[in-house]
Amino acid sequence: MAQAKSMAQNKNTKTTATKKLTASEEVLKKEIVGKVNRHFGKVMEDATPHMVYTACALTVRDRIMEKWAVSHQTVKKMGAKKLYYLSFEFLMGRLLCTNILNLMQTEEYQHVLNDLGYSLPEIAELENDAGLGNGGLGRLAACFIDSLTTLDLPAYGCTIRYEYGLFRQKIVDGYQTELPDSWLDNGNAWEIARPEETVEVKFGGEVYTDWVDGKFTCRYNNSHTILAMPYDVPLCGYDSKIVNKLRLWSSKSPDHMNMQEFNSGNYVRAVEEKELAEVISKVLYPEDNHTEGKELRLKQQYFLVSATLQWILKEFENRNGQDWSKLPDKVVIHINDTHPTMAIPEMMRLLMDEKGLGWDEAWDIVTHVFAYTNHTVMSEALEKWPLDMFRKILPRVYMIVEEMNRRLMIRLNEVYPNDSAKHKYMAIISDNQIFMANMCLASCFAVNGVSKLHTDILKQDIFADYYNMNNDHFYAITNGITFRRWIANCNPELTELISSKIGKNWIKDASELSKLKKYAKDPAFKKQFAEIKRNNKVRLAQYIKEHNDIVVNPDSIFDVQCKRLHEYKRQMMNVLHILAEYNRIIEDNVYAENYYPKTYIFGAKAAPGYKRAKLIIKLINSVGDMINNDPRVKDKIKVVFLENYSVSIAEKLIIAADISEQISTAGKEASGTGNMKFMLNGALTIGTLDGANVEMLEQVGEDNIYIFGLKADEVAARVKYAGTDEVKNIYSSNASLRHALEQLVDGSIVPGSNQMFRDLYQTLLFGDYGFPDTYMVIRDFEEYMKTQEKMSADYQDRDKWIEKAILNTASAGFFSSDRTIEDYNKNIWHLTPIK
């Protein structure tokens, strides 16, 4: 808001462009002015910056819509197979600059806005981040839909139109507090409402089945109906021929306000039913540490899949008639993590109850339509639902799931005869719970992990028995990122420098980045590369001063860890190391004199119910307060926590980082994509051999990445025994670690409070269930500390460091999401590019 006000005050004093506008730019200028006139009833002199943003967005949307109309007809005429990508998250970020870039009109919009007294970056800052995702899962889905469109592959993203995103994080006295993320307050210029395509979704009630004239029938009594209304967001790819779309479903009540109640003065009751229906699409990931939250999440998942599948089948029927056997030739549905798993039994329900197919016929279609990506081995991603809750809310779907499980048990007994323990572990229904990952494994024609290491763990451990039964269903497809957003859009100076040497084709063919390697030793190129990095650091320092009131030195090492806050990601190890460095600076004059200044930057949200993760956020902020205000360290260390971490903040942070912290416990991170974004923008990684770090090492070489710590098999070996003595020995022998741990409970971090961080101390040294140091923070600490020292020493050889940074950028081509999508399409989807 403050920024918009400042822009409004200063717009008439800005230096306008001296370059004369071209004819096409004059046309664009008239369009923007016309939008301000007709959409808001204002002349440009009276327009607010938000009005100018909206006008720009609408002109971009007009261009996309014109392209979309042609694209839609082409896809329809070809009868092409389509992908429907079901994901509970699509973390799209701001779309204005990305869409302009993909339309290849960035310079035009820059020139026109300059002529009007604005700048494109300032206008773009006024767009709210769409609150449709949380972290890596949603950001990956957004990259995928960009790459699918860029590669001219017909695909639709499908999710819920959450009125409120996850939450807006506010740091108060060092603690995370959650505020509503009302991202739709200023509207969404990109979406098109489709009320004519509204469908019904039913919950609860009783189901009565019968056979009528030889056909199986279902009748619902007392069920509760909610309407699902779609909104479409058109998406263009970079220099693409087609336009795809993101379909967002919003819940509506079939009943309007109760006028009798209203006229009686019962105003709350008059709108109560309507509000209860619409709560389904209110909030992304409502807290589920109580029954009501769990029920709401379950309803959200069914709401998404039922609405989407009704739309898919209607589209198919309109174009192909009722020959449902052709469905796998025309449709592939991808389940992104387990949240949309109910699409499988819901498709069975629709094909049998609505379309009249028998079980075997429907099952043959379903098992050739659905594919599944597993994203993590962590328990929270391997969803399970209480059987009674599932049956109460989705009685008909439960009947189908029960039959799926019965038939699965028959099959398992054939493959693994008389192995009841294995049957129980592999069952869809077991111990009065419904296991969603097992439902996917039993039904999908393809299952993939998201890195080589992750897929190996799935095959050899987590899903080993399913792999042995269907090994031809499993694929390893390493994640990727879209270079259009994560360098071309957010780091234009570096993009221009690269293009000046190797041309622009690398933006669409990332393998061409390897041509940059020959410039790693070129003095002039290295100088320009280093200057761009420093410019980005200066801009980030300004942002930190403005938002955190902390002055940081752009010439210090920017060491960044930004990702979801979870114990396995080991922000805890990072902050313990910061404490250890701080202690050594105070206690050792020689160390202090030789210490190269570092700025440690964190960005992270913790799940509202994850108390320990929230306590780690408090610890980071408390350590920052202690260090940042201690004159003894003389600005050698600064600690910054950027609140409300988002795509837009990431775009500022990633391009300024010198060091990328990818330090998860080996075997716990499926892939990671933040690591790829940092690498692409010339940051060097300190990390474990976990997730895609393994492949990053292969691409860039061991001299240009800093790998430390236990490997996945070594972690697994330690998990098999308590290891108390090992932890005690490390605690006794490493004085730096011991001192940092003791500071958690001696009151030195927050004076007068020695109990605040005791839980963190206890879990590291003694564990929750007698297993200390669950995530190997203590076991990996000493090697992490030594690796940090080596990295700091290497950084001081600026010439050599910049060479390493350039080689990281030049070696990042493999991690383009375009390559990832090509792998998916070759192995799983088999879509035909639209000509």
Short mmCIF file of N, CA and C in Angstrom, two decimals, residues 126-225:
data_model
loop_
_atom_site.label_atom_id
_atom_site.label_comp_id
_atom_site.label_asym_id
_atom_site.label_seq_id
_atom_site.Cartn_x
_atom_site.Cartn_y
_atom_site.Cartn_z
N LEU A 126 2.72 -4.46 -7.71
CA LEU A 126 1.38 -4.22 -7.17
C LEU A 126 0.48 -5.44 -7.29
N GLU A 127 0.90 -6.43 -8.03
CA GLU A 127 0.11 -7.65 -8.17
C GLU A 127 0.28 -8.52 -6.94
N ASN A 128 -0.83 -9.00 -6.39
CA ASN A 128 -0.75 -9.93 -5.26
C ASN A 128 -0.28 -11.30 -5.73
N ASP A 129 0.54 -11.95 -4.91
CA ASP A 129 0.87 -13.34 -5.18
C ASP A 129 -0.39 -14.18 -4.98
N ALA A 130 -0.76 -14.95 -5.99
CA ALA A 130 -1.95 -15.81 -5.87
C ALA A 130 -1.73 -16.83 -4.76
N GLY A 131 -2.63 -16.88 -3.80
CA GLY A 131 -2.46 -17.77 -2.64
C GLY A 131 -2.91 -19.18 -2.92
N LEU A 132 -2.38 -19.77 -3.97
CA LEU A 132 -2.82 -21.10 -4.39
C LEU A 132 -1.81 -22.19 -4.06
N GLY A 133 -0.85 -21.89 -3.20
CA GLY A 133 0.15 -22.91 -2.88
C GLY A 133 0.93 -22.55 -1.65
N ASN A 134 1.79 -23.49 -1.24
CA ASN A 134 2.56 -23.35 -0.02
C ASN A 134 4.05 -23.28 -0.32
N GLY A 135 4.57 -24.31 -1.00
CA GLY A 135 6.00 -24.37 -1.23
C GLY A 135 6.35 -25.10 -2.50
N GLY A 136 7.28 -26.06 -2.38
CA GLY A 136 7.83 -26.73 -3.54
C GLY A 136 6.81 -27.45 -4.40
N LEU A 137 5.82 -28.07 -3.78
CA LEU A 137 4.80 -28.81 -4.53
C LEU A 137 4.06 -27.90 -5.50
N GLY A 138 3.62 -26.74 -4.99
CA GLY A 138 2.87 -25.81 -5.82
C GLY A 138 3.73 -25.10 -6.83
N ARG A 139 5.00 -24.80 -6.44
CA ARG A 139 5.89 -24.11 -7.37
C ARG A 139 6.26 -25.03 -8.52
N LEU A 140 6.44 -26.33 -8.21
CA LEU A 140 6.74 -27.30 -9.25
C LEU A 140 5.58 -27.39 -10.25
N ALA A 141 4.36 -27.46 -9.73
CA ALA A 141 3.19 -27.53 -10.61
C ALA A 141 3.12 -26.31 -11.52
N ALA A 142 3.47 -25.14 -10.98
CA ALA A 142 3.46 -23.92 -11.80
C ALA A 142 4.52 -23.99 -12.90
N CYS A 143 5.71 -24.48 -12.55
CA CYS A 143 6.77 -24.65 -13.56
C CYS A 143 6.33 -25.62 -14.64
N PHE A 144 5.66 -26.69 -14.22
CA PHE A 144 5.25 -27.72 -15.19
C PHE A 144 4.25 -27.17 -16.20
N ILE A 145 3.27 -26.40 -15.73
CA ILE A 145 2.27 -25.92 -16.67
C ILE A 145 2.88 -24.90 -17.62
N ASP A 146 3.89 -24.15 -17.16
CA ASP A 146 4.62 -23.24 -18.04
C ASP A 146 5.37 -24.02 -19.12
N SER A 147 6.06 -25.09 -18.71
CA SER A 147 6.83 -25.87 -19.67
C SER A 147 5.93 -26.64 -20.63
N LEU A 148 4.84 -27.19 -20.13
CA LEU A 148 3.90 -27.89 -21.00
C LEU A 148 3.43 -26.97 -22.12
N THR A 149 3.12 -25.74 -21.77
CA THR A 149 2.62 -24.79 -22.77
C THR A 149 3.73 -24.36 -23.71
N THR A 150 4.92 -24.11 -23.16
CA THR A 150 6.06 -23.73 -24.00
C THR A 150 6.38 -24.81 -25.02
N LEU A 151 6.19 -26.07 -24.63
CA LEU A 151 6.46 -27.20 -25.53
C LEU A 151 5.26 -27.55 -26.40
N ASP A 152 4.22 -26.71 -26.33
CA ASP A 152 3.02 -26.89 -27.17
C ASP A 152 2.31 -28.21 -26.91
N LEU A 153 2.28 -28.64 -25.64
CA LEU A 153 1.58 -29.86 -25.25
C LEU A 153 0.26 -29.48 -24.59
N PRO A 154 -0.86 -30.00 -25.08
CA PRO A 154 -2.16 -29.59 -24.53
C PRO A 154 -2.35 -30.12 -23.11
N ALA A 155 -2.53 -29.20 -22.16
CA ALA A 155 -2.61 -29.60 -20.76
C ALA A 155 -3.39 -28.57 -19.96
N TYR A 156 -4.08 -29.07 -18.93
CA TYR A 156 -4.82 -28.20 -18.03
C TYR A 156 -4.38 -28.47 -16.59
N GLY A 157 -4.07 -27.41 -15.88
CA GLY A 157 -3.86 -27.53 -14.44
C GLY A 157 -5.20 -27.42 -13.75
N CYS A 158 -5.40 -28.18 -12.67
CA CYS A 158 -6.69 -28.20 -11.98
C CYS A 158 -6.47 -28.09 -10.48
N THR A 159 -7.09 -27.11 -9.85
CA THR A 159 -6.97 -26.95 -8.41
C THR A 159 -8.17 -26.18 -7.88
N ILE A 160 -8.12 -25.80 -6.60
CA ILE A 160 -9.20 -25.06 -5.96
C ILE A 160 -8.88 -23.57 -5.98
N ARG A 161 -9.89 -22.77 -6.16
CA ARG A 161 -9.72 -21.30 -6.11
C ARG A 161 -9.85 -20.87 -4.64
N TYR A 162 -8.77 -21.03 -3.91
CA TYR A 162 -8.79 -20.68 -2.50
C TYR A 162 -8.98 -19.17 -2.34
N GLU A 163 -9.99 -18.80 -1.56
CA GLU A 163 -10.22 -17.38 -1.31
C GLU A 163 -9.09 -16.79 -0.46
N TYR A 164 -8.57 -17.62 0.44
CA TYR A 164 -7.42 -17.24 1.27
C TYR A 164 -6.32 -18.28 1.07
N GLY A 165 -5.09 -17.79 0.90
CA GLY A 165 -3.97 -18.72 0.76
C GLY A 165 -3.62 -19.36 2.08
N LEU A 166 -2.45 -19.97 2.13
CA LEU A 166 -2.03 -20.69 3.33
C LEU A 166 -2.18 -19.81 4.56
N PHE A 167 -1.46 -18.73 4.63
CA PHE A 167 -1.60 -17.67 5.61
C PHE A 167 -0.55 -16.62 5.29
N ARG A 168 -0.77 -15.42 5.79
CA ARG A 168 0.24 -14.37 5.69
C ARG A 168 1.02 -14.38 6.99
N GLN A 169 2.31 -14.60 6.88
CA GLN A 169 3.15 -14.74 8.06
C GLN A 169 3.56 -13.36 8.58
N LYS A 170 3.35 -13.15 9.87
CA LYS A 170 3.81 -11.94 10.53
C LYS A 170 4.67 -12.36 11.71
N ILE A 171 5.86 -11.79 11.80
CA ILE A 171 6.74 -12.09 12.92
C ILE A 171 6.50 -11.06 14.02
N VAL A 172 6.04 -11.52 15.17
CA VAL A 172 5.74 -10.67 16.33
C VAL A 172 6.57 -11.16 17.50
N ASP A 173 7.48 -10.31 17.97
CA ASP A 173 8.38 -10.67 19.07
C ASP A 173 9.15 -11.96 18.74
N GLY A 174 9.47 -12.14 17.46
CA GLY A 174 10.24 -13.31 17.04
C GLY A 174 9.42 -14.54 16.72
N TYR A 175 8.13 -14.50 17.06
CA TYR A 175 7.27 -15.66 16.83
C TYR A 175 6.50 -15.50 15.53
N GLN A 176 6.23 -16.63 14.86
CA GLN A 176 5.34 -16.62 13.71
C GLN A 176 3.91 -16.48 14.17
N THR A 177 3.20 -15.52 13.62
CA THR A 177 1.75 -15.46 13.78
C THR A 177 1.13 -15.54 12.39
N GLU A 178 -0.06 -16.09 12.33
CA GLU A 178 -0.73 -16.32 11.05
C GLU A 178 -1.87 -15.35 10.87
N LEU A 179 -1.85 -14.64 9.75
CA LEU A 179 -2.92 -13.72 9.38
C LEU A 179 -3.54 -14.20 8.08
N PRO A 180 -4.79 -13.83 7.81
CA PRO A 180 -5.42 -14.26 6.55
C PRO A 180 -4.67 -13.73 5.33
N ASP A 181 -4.48 -14.59 4.35
CA ASP A 181 -3.85 -14.19 3.09
C ASP A 181 -4.95 -13.91 2.08
N SER A 182 -5.51 -12.72 2.16
CA SER A 182 -6.66 -12.37 1.32
C SER A 182 -6.18 -11.83 -0.03
N TRP A 183 -5.65 -12.71 -0.84
CA TRP A 183 -4.99 -12.31 -2.07
C TRP A 183 -5.96 -11.81 -3.14
N LEU A 184 -7.26 -12.05 -2.95
CA LEU A 184 -8.24 -11.63 -3.94
C LEU A 184 -8.86 -10.27 -3.64
N ASP A 185 -8.32 -9.56 -2.64
CA ASP A 185 -8.92 -8.28 -2.24
C ASP A 185 -9.04 -7.30 -3.40
N ASN A 186 -8.04 -7.29 -4.27
CA ASN A 186 -8.07 -6.36 -5.41
C ASN A 186 -8.51 -7.05 -6.69
N GLY A 187 -9.14 -8.22 -6.54
CA GLY A 187 -9.58 -8.97 -7.72
C GLY A 187 -8.44 -9.72 -8.36
N ASN A 188 -8.75 -10.47 -9.39
CA ASN A 188 -7.75 -11.24 -10.13
C ASN A 188 -7.96 -10.96 -11.61
N ALA A 189 -7.10 -10.15 -12.16
CA ALA A 189 -7.27 -9.71 -13.54
C ALA A 189 -7.16 -10.84 -14.55
N TRP A 190 -6.59 -11.98 -14.13
CA TRP A 190 -6.27 -13.04 -15.10
C TRP A 190 -7.39 -14.07 -15.25
N GLU A 191 -8.33 -14.13 -14.34
CA GLU A 191 -9.30 -15.21 -14.35
C GLU A 191 -10.56 -14.85 -15.13
N ILE A 192 -11.19 -15.89 -15.69
CA ILE A 192 -12.46 -15.75 -16.38
C ILE A 192 -13.45 -16.69 -15.72
N ALA A 193 -14.53 -16.16 -15.18
CA ALA A 193 -15.56 -16.99 -14.53
C ALA A 193 -16.32 -17.78 -15.59
N ARG A 194 -16.63 -19.04 -15.26
CA ARG A 194 -17.38 -19.91 -16.17
C ARG A 194 -18.62 -20.45 -15.45
N PRO A 195 -19.58 -19.60 -15.08
CA PRO A 195 -20.74 -20.08 -14.32
C PRO A 195 -21.58 -21.11 -15.08
N GLU A 196 -21.51 -21.05 -16.42
CA GLU A 196 -22.29 -22.00 -17.22
C GLU A 196 -21.76 -23.43 -17.12
N GLU A 197 -20.56 -23.60 -16.58
CA GLU A 197 -19.99 -24.94 -16.45
C GLU A 197 -20.00 -25.43 -15.00
N THR A 198 -20.82 -24.84 -14.17
CA THR A 198 -20.95 -25.25 -12.77
C THR A 198 -21.48 -26.68 -12.68
N VAL A 199 -20.93 -27.46 -11.75
CA VAL A 199 -21.36 -28.84 -11.54
C VAL A 199 -21.71 -29.03 -10.06
N GLU A 200 -22.43 -30.14 -9.78
CA GLU A 200 -22.82 -30.46 -8.41
C GLU A 200 -21.87 -31.48 -7.80
N VAL A 201 -21.55 -31.31 -6.52
CA VAL A 201 -20.75 -32.28 -5.77
C VAL A 201 -21.54 -32.64 -4.52
N LYS A 202 -21.70 -33.95 -4.28
CA LYS A 202 -22.56 -34.41 -3.18
C LYS A 202 -21.73 -35.00 -2.04
N PHE A 203 -22.15 -34.69 -0.82
CA PHE A 203 -21.52 -35.22 0.38
C PHE A 203 -22.58 -35.86 1.28
N GLY A 204 -22.14 -36.90 2.01
CA GLY A 204 -22.95 -37.47 3.08
C GLY A 204 -24.21 -38.17 2.60
N GLY A 205 -25.16 -38.35 3.53
CA GLY A 205 -26.42 -39.01 3.22
C GLY A 205 -26.30 -40.52 3.21
N GLU A 206 -27.32 -41.14 2.63
CA GLU A 206 -27.33 -42.61 2.52
C GLU A 206 -27.39 -42.98 1.04
N VAL A 207 -26.80 -44.13 0.74
CA VAL A 207 -26.77 -44.63 -0.63
C VAL A 207 -27.53 -45.95 -0.68
N TYR A 208 -28.45 -46.05 -1.61
CA TYR A 208 -29.20 -47.28 -1.80
C TYR A 208 -28.89 -47.82 -3.19
N THR A 209 -28.50 -49.06 -3.25
CA THR A 209 -28.14 -49.68 -4.53
C THR A 209 -29.16 -50.73 -4.92
N ASP A 210 -29.31 -50.95 -6.22
CA ASP A 210 -30.29 -51.94 -6.69
C ASP A 210 -29.92 -52.32 -8.13
N TRP A 211 -30.56 -53.38 -8.60
CA TRP A 211 -30.43 -53.77 -10.00
C TRP A 211 -31.77 -53.54 -10.68
N VAL A 212 -31.79 -52.71 -11.72
CA VAL A 212 -33.01 -52.39 -12.45
C VAL A 212 -32.79 -52.73 -13.92
N ASP A 213 -33.61 -53.66 -14.43
CA ASP A 213 -33.47 -54.10 -15.82
C ASP A 213 -32.05 -54.54 -16.14
N GLY A 214 -31.45 -55.25 -15.17
CA GLY A 214 -30.10 -55.78 -15.37
C GLY A 214 -29.00 -54.78 -15.21
N LYS A 215 -29.33 -53.56 -14.77
CA LYS A 215 -28.32 -52.52 -14.60
C LYS A 215 -28.22 -52.12 -13.13
N PHE A 216 -26.99 -51.90 -12.69
CA PHE A 216 -26.72 -51.49 -11.32
C PHE A 216 -27.08 -50.01 -11.16
N THR A 217 -27.86 -49.67 -10.13
CA THR A 217 -28.27 -48.29 -9.91
C THR A 217 -27.96 -47.86 -8.48
N CYS A 218 -27.76 -46.56 -8.32
CA CYS A 218 -27.52 -45.96 -7.00
C CYS A 218 -28.50 -44.81 -6.79
N ARG A 219 -29.01 -44.74 -5.58
CA ARG A 219 -29.91 -43.64 -5.22
C ARG A 219 -29.40 -43.01 -3.93
N TYR A 220 -29.34 -41.66 -3.93
CA TYR A 220 -28.84 -40.93 -2.77
C TYR A 220 -30.00 -40.31 -2.00
N ASN A 221 -29.98 -40.45 -0.70
CA ASN A 221 -30.97 -39.82 0.17
C ASN A 221 -30.26 -38.91 1.17
N ASN A 222 -30.81 -37.73 1.39
CA ASN A 222 -30.33 -36.81 2.42
C ASN A 222 -28.87 -36.37 2.20
N SER A 223 -28.41 -36.42 0.98
CA SER A 223 -27.05 -35.95 0.72
C SER A 223 -27.06 -34.42 0.65
N HIS A 224 -25.90 -33.85 0.86
CA HIS A 224 -25.74 -32.39 0.88
C HIS A 224 -25.02 -31.97 -0.40
N THR A 225 -25.66 -31.14 -1.19
CA THR A 225 -25.11 -30.73 -2.49
C THR A 225 -24.42 -29.38 -2.39
#
